[in-house]
PDB file of C-alpha atoms and ligand atoms in Angstrom:
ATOM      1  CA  UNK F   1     -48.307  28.954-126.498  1.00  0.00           C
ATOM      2  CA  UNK F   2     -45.537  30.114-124.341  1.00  0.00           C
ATOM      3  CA  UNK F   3     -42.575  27.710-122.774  1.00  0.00           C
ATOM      4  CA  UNK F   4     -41.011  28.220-119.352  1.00  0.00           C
ATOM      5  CA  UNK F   5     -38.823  26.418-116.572  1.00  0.00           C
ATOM      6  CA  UNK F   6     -40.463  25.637-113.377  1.00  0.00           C
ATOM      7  CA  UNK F   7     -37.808  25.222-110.753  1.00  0.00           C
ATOM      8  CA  UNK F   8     -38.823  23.378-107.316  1.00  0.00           C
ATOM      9  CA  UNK F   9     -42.603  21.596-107.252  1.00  0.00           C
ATOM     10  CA  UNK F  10     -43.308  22.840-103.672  1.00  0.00           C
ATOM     11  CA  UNK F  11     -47.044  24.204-102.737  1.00  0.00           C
ATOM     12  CA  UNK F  12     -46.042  27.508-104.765  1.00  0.00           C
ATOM     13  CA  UNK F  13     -43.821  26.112-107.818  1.00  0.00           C
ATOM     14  CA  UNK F  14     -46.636  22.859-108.167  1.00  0.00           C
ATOM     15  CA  UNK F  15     -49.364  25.928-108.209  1.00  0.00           C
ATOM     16  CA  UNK F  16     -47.519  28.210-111.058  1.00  0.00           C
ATOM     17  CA  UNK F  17     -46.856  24.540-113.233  1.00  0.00           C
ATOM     18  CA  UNK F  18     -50.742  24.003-113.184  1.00  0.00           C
ATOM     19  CA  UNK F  19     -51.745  26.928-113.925  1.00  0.00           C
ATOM     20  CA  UNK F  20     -49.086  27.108-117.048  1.00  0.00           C
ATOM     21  CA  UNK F  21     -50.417  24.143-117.886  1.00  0.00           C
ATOM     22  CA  UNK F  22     -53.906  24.965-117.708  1.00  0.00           C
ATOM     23  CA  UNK F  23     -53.492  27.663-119.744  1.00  0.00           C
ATOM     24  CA  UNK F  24     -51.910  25.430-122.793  1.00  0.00           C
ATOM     25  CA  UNK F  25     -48.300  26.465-122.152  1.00  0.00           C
ATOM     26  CA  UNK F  26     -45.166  24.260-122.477  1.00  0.00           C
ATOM     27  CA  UNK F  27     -43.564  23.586-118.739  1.00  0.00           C
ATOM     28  CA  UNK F  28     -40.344  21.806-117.658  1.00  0.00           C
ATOM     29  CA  UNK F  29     -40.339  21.186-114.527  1.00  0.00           C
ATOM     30  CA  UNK F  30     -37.067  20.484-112.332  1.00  0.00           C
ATOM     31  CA  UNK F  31     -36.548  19.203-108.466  1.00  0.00           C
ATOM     32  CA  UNK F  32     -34.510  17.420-106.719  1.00  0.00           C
ATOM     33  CA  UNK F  33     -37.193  15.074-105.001  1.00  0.00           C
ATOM     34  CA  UNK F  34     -37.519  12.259-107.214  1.00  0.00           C
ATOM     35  CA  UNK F  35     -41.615  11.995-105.161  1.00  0.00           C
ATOM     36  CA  UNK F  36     -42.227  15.673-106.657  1.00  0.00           C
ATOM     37  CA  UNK F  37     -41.265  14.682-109.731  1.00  0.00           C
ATOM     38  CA  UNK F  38     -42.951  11.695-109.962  1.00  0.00           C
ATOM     39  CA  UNK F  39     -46.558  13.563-109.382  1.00  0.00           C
ATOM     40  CA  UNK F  40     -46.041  15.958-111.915  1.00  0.00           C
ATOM     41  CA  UNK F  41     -44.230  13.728-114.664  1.00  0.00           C
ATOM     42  CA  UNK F  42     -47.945  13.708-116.192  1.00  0.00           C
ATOM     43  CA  UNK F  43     -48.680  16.899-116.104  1.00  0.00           C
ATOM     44  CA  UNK F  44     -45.906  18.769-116.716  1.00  0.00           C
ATOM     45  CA  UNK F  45     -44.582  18.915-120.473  1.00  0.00           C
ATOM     46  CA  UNK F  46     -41.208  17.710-119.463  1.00  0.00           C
ATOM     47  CA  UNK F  47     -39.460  16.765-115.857  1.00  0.00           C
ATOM     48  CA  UNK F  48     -36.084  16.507-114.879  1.00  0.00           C
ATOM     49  CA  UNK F  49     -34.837  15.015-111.154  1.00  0.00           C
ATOM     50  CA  UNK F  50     -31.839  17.461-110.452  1.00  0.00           C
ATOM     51  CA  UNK F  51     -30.334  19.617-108.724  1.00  0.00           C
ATOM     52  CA  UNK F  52     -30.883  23.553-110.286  1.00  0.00           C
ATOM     53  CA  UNK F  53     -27.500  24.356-108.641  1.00  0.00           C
ATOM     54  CA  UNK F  54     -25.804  22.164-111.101  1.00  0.00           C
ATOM     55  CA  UNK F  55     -24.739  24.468-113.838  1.00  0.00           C
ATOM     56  CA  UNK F  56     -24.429  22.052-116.003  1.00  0.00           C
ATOM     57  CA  UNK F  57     -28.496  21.174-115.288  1.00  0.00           C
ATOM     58  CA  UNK F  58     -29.034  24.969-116.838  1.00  0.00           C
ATOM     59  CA  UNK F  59     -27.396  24.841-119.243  1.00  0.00           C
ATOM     60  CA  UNK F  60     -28.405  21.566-120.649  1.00  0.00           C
ATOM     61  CA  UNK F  61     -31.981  22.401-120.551  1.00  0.00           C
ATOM     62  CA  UNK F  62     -30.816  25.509-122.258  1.00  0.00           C
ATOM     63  CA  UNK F  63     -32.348  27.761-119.541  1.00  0.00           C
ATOM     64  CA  UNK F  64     -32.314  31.024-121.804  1.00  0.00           C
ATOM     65  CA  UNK F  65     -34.785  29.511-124.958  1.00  0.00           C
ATOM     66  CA  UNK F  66     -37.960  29.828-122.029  1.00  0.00           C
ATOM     67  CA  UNK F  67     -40.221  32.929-122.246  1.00  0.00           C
ATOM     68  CA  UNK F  68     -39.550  32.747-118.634  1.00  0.00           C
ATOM     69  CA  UNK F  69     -38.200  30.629-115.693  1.00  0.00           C
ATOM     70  CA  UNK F  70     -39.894  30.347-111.781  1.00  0.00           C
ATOM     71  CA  UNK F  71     -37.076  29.510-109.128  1.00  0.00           C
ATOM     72  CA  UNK F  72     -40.228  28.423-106.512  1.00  0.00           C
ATOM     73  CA  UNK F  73     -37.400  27.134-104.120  1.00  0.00           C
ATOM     74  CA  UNK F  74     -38.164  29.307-100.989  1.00  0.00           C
ATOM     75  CA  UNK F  75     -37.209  27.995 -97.941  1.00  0.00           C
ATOM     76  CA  UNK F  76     -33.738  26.375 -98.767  1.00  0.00           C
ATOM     77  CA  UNK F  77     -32.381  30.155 -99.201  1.00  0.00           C
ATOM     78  CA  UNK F  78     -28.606  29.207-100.616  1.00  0.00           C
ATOM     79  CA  UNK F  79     -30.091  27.038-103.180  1.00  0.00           C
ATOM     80  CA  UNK F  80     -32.421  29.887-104.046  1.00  0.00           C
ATOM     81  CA  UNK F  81     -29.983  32.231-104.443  1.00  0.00           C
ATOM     82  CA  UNK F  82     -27.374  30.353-106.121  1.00  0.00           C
ATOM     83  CA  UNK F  83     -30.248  29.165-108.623  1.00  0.00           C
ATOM     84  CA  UNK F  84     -31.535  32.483-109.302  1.00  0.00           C
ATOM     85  CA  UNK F  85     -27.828  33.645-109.938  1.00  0.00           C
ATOM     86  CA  UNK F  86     -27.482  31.089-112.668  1.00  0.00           C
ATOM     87  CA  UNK F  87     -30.309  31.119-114.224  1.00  0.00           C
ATOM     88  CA  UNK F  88     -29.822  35.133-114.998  1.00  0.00           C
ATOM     89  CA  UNK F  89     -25.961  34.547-115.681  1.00  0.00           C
ATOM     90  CA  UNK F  90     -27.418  31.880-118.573  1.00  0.00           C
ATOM     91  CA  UNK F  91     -29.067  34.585-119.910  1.00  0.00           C
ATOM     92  CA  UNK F  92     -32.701  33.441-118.793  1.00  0.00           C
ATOM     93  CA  UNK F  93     -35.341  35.766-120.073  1.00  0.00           C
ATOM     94  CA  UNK F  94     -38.484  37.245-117.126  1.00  0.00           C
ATOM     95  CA  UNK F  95     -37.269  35.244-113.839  1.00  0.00           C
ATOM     96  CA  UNK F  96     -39.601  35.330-111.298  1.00  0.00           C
ATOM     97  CA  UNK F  97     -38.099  34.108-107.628  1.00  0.00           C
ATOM     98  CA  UNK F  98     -40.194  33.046-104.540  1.00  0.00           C
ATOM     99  CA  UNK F  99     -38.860  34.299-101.252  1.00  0.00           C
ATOM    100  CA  UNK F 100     -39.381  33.799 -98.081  1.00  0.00           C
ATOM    101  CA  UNK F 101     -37.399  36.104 -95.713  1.00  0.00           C
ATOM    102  CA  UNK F 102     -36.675  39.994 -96.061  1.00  0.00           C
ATOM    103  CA  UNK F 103     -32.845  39.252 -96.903  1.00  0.00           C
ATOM    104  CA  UNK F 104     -33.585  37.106 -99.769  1.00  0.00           C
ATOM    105  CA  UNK F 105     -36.093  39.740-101.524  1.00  0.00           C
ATOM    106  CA  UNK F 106     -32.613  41.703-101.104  1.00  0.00           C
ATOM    107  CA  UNK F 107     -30.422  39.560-102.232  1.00  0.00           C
ATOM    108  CA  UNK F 108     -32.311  38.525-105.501  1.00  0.00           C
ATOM    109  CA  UNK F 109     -32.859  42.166-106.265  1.00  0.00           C
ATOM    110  CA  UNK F 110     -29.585  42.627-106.510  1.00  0.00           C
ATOM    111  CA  UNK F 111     -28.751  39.405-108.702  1.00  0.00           C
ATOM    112  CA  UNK F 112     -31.402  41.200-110.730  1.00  0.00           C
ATOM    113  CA  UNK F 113     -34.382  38.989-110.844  1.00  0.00           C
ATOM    114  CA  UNK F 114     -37.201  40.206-112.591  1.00  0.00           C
ATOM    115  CA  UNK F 115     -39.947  39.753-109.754  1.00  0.00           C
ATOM    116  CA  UNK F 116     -40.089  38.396-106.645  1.00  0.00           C
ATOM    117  CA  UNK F 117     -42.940  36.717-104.827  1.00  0.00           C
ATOM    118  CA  UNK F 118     -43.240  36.319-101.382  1.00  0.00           C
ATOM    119  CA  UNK F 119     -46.774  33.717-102.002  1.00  0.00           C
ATOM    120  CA  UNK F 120     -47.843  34.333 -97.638  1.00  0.00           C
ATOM    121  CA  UNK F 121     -47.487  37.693 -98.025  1.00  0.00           C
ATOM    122  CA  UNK F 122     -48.749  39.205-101.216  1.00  0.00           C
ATOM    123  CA  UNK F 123     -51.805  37.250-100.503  1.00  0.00           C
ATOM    124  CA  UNK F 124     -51.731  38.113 -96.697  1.00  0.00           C
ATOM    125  CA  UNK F 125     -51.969  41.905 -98.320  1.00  0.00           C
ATOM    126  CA  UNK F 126     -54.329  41.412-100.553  1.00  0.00           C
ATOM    127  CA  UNK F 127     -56.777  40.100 -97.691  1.00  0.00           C
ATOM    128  CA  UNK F 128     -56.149  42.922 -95.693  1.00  0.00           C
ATOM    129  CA  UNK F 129     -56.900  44.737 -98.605  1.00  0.00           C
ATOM    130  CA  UNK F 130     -59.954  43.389 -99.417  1.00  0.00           C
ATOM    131  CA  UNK F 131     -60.864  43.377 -95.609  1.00  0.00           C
ATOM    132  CA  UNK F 132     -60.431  47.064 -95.161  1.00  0.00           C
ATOM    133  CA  UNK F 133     -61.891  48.375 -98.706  1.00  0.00           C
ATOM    134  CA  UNK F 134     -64.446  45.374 -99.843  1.00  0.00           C
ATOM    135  CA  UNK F 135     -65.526  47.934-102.641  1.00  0.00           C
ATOM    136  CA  UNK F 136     -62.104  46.907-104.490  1.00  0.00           C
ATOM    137  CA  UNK F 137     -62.126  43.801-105.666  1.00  0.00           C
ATOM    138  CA  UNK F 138     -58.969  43.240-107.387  1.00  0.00           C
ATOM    139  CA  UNK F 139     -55.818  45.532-106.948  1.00  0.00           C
ATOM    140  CA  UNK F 140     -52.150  44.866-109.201  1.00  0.00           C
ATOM    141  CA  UNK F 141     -49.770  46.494-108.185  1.00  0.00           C
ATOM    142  CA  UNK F 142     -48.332  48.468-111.618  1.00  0.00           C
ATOM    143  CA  UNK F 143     -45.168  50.310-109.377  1.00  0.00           C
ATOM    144  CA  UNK F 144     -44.720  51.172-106.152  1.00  0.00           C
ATOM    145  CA  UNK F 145     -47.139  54.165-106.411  1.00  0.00           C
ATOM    146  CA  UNK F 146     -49.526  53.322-108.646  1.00  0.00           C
ATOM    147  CA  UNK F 147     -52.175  50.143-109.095  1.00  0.00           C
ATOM    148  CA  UNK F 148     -54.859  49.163-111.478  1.00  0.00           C
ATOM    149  CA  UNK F 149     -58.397  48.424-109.448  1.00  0.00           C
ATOM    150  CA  UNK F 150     -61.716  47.277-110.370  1.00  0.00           C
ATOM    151  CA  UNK F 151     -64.657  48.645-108.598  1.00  0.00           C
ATOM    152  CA  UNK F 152     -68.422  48.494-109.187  1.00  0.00           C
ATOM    153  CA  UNK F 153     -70.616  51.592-109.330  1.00  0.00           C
ATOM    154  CA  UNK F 154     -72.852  52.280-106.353  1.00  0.00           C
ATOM    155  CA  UNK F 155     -72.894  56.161-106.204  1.00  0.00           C
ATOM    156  CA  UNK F 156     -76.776  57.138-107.793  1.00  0.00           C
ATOM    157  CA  UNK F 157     -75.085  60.287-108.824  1.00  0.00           C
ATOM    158  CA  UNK F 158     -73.177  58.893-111.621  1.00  0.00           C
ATOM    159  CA  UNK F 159     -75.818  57.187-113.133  1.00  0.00           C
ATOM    160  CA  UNK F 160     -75.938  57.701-116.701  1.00  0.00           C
ATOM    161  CA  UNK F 161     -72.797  59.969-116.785  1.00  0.00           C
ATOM    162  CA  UNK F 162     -70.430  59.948-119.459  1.00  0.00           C
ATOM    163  CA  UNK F 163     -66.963  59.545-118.083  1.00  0.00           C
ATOM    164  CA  UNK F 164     -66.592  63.014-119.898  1.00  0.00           C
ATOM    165  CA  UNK F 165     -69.131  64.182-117.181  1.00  0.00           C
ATOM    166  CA  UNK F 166     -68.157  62.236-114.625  1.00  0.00           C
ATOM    167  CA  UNK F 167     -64.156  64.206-114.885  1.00  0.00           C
ATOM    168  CA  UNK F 168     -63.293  61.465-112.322  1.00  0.00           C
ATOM    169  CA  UNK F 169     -59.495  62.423-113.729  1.00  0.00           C
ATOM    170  CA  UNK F 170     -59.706  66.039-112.744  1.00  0.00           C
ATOM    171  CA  UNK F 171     -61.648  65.296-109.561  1.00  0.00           C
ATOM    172  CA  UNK F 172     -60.498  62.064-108.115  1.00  0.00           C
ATOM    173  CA  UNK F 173     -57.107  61.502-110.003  1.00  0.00           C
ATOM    174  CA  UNK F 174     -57.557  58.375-111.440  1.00  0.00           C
ATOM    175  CA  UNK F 175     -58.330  57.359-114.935  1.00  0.00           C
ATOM    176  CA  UNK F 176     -60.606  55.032-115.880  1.00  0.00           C
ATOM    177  CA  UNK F 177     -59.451  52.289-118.252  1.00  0.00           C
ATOM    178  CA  UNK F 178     -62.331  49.755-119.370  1.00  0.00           C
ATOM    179  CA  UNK F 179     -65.755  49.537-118.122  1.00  0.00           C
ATOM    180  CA  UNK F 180     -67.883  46.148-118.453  1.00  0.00           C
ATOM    181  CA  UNK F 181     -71.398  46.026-118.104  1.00  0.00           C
ATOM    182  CA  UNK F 182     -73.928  44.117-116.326  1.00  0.00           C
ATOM    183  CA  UNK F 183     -74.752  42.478-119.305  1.00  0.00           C
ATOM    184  CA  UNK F 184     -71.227  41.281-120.118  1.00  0.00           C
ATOM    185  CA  UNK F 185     -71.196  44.238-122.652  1.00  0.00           C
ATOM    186  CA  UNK F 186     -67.484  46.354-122.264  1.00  0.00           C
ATOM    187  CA  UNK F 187     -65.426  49.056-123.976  1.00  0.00           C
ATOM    188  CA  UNK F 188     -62.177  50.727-123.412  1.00  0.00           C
ATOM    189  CA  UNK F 189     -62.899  54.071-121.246  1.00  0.00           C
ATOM    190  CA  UNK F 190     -63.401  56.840-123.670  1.00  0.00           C
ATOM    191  CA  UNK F 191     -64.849  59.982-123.442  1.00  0.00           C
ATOM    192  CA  UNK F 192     -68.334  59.146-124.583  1.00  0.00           C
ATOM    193  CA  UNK F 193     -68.658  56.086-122.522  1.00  0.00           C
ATOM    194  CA  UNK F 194     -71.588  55.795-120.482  1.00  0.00           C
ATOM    195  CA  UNK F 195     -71.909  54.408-116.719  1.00  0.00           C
ATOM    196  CA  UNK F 196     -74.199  53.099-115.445  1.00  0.00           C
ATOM    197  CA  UNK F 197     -75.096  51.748-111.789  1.00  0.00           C
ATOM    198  CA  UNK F 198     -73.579  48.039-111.258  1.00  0.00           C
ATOM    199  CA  UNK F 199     -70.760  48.927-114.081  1.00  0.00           C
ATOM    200  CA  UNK F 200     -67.526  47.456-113.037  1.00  0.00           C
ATOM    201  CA  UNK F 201     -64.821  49.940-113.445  1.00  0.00           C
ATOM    202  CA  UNK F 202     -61.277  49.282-114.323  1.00  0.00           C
ATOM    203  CA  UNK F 203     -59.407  52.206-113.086  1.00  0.00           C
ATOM    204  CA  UNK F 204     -55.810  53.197-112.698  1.00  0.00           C
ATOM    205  CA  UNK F 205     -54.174  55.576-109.596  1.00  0.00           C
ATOM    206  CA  UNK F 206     -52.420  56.239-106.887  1.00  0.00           C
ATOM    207  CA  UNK F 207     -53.365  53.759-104.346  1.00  0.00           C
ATOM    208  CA  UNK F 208     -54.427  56.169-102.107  1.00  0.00           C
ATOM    209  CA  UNK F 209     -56.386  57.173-105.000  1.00  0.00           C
ATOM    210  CA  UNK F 210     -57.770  54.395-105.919  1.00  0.00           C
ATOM    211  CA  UNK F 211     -58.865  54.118-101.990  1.00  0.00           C
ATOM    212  CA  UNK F 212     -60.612  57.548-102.231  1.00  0.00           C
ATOM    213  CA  UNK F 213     -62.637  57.358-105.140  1.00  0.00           C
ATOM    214  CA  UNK F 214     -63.996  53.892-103.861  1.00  0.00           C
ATOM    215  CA  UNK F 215     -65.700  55.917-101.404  1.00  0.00           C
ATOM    216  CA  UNK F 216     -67.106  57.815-103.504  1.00  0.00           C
ATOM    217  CA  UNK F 217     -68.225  55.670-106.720  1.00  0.00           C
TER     218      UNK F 217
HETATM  219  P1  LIG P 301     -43.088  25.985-100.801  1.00  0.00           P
HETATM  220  O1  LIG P 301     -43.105  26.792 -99.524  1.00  0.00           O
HETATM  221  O2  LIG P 301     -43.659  26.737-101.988  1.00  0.00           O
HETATM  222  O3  LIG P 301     -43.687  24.614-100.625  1.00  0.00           O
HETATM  223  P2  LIG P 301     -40.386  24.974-100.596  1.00  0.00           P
HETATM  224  O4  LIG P 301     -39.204  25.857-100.410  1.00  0.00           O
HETATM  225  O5  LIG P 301     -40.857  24.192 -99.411  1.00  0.00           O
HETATM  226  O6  LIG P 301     -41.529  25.861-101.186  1.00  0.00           O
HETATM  227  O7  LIG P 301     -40.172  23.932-101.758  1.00  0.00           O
HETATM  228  C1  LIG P 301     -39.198  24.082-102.687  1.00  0.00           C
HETATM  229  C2  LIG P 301     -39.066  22.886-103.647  1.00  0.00           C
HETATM  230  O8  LIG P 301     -37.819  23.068-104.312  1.00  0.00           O
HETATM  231  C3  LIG P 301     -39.009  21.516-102.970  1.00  0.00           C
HETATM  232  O9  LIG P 301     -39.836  20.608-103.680  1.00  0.00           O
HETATM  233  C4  LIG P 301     -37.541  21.125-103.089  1.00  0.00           C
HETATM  234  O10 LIG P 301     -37.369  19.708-103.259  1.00  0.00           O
HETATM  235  C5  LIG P 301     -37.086  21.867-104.326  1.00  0.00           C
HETATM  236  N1  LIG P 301     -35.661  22.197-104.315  1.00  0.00           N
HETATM  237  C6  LIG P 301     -34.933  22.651-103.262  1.00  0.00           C
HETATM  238  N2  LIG P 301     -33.643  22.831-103.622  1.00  0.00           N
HETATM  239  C7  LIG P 301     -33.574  22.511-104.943  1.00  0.00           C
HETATM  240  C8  LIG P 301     -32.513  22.482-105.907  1.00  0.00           C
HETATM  241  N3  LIG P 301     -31.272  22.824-105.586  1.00  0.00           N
HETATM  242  N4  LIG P 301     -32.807  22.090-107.179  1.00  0.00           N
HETATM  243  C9  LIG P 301     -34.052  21.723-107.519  1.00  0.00           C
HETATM  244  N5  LIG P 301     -35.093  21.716-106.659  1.00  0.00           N
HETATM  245  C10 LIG P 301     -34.860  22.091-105.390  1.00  0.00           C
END
């Protein structure tokens, strides 16, 4: 069980507290709107009506203990920013900001947030994704470059193949991680492993990569 500091209950900061939650973890929740707070004062471990600008708010909740804190303000873009700058200056471990414009993604770069999430978009890309190459199921993005896919087997000609055989790394670049099996079977991608049509590959590339060998699979 992990603890963290969700700060600002709107659609994407009351999403990230439920899904803490649902997962067993500790969550404090903070906002300023004393309805917000009021919805989530049973779910969340702890909440706190205030105003994450305060300093003294931070610091009393002792911002840096968390494994990591959420600013999920978005569309009030000072408050964001002047949150996100305290929170790091506390000495808060793995902050994750939302944002909602292109300056803001700047801006809390440069205060040195740890990731930032812009909700409408990254799922607005992974649609389009998904749209244009349904053979992917799932990308995550590991850098700019390079992402981590899964993708099912539908090529005949790799039937029964070891991934040996199939030298998918010398042919199509990527490198195949896990592999799970129809029948909920799975192992780590070695050498000797064997696939099989309707295996779901996890495989890691280039994007472009990735897109290529889809094709192909
Ligand atoms: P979403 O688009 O995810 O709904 P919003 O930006 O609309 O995000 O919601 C942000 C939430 O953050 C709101 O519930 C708002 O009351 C809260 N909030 C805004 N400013 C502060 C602040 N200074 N301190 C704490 N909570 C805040």
């Amino acid at each position: 069980m992990k603890s963290f500091c969700v700060i600002g209950l709107g659609r994407f900061g009351s999403s990230v507290v439920l899904s803490l939650v649902k997962n067993g973890h500790e969550v404090v929740a903070i906002d300023t709107d004393a309805k917000k707070i009021d919805d989530y004062k049973d779910i969340a471990t702890h909440v706190m009506i205030a105003d994450a600008t305060d300093e003294r708010v931070l610091k009393n909740v002792e911002i840096d203990k968390f494994d990591g804190v959420v600013v999920a303000i978005g569309k009030n873009v000072q408050a964001s920013i002047l949150t996100t700058m305290i929170v790091i200056e506390a000495g808060a471990k793995n902050v994750v900001a939302k944002a909602t414009t292109d300056v803001q993604i700047k801006v809390l770069t440069k205060i040195g947030a740890d990731k930032i999430i812009q909700p409408e978009k990254d799922a607005g890309e992974r649609v389009a994704d998904n749209l244009a190459h349904p053979d992917i199921s799932e990308y995550l993005d590991l850098s700019d470059d390079y992402s981590f896919a899964k993708i099912v087997v539908k090529n005949i000609k790799f039937n029964g193949l070891t991934l040996f055989q199939a030298n998918l790394t010398q042919d199509y670049h990527v490198n195949v991680a896990f592999v799970k099996k129809a029948d909920g079977s799975a192992s780590i991608g070695k050498h000797n492993t064997k696939i099989v049509l309707d295996d779901v590959l996890y495989v890691v590339g280039t994007k472009a990569d990735i897109e290529k060998f889809s094709e192909i699979i």
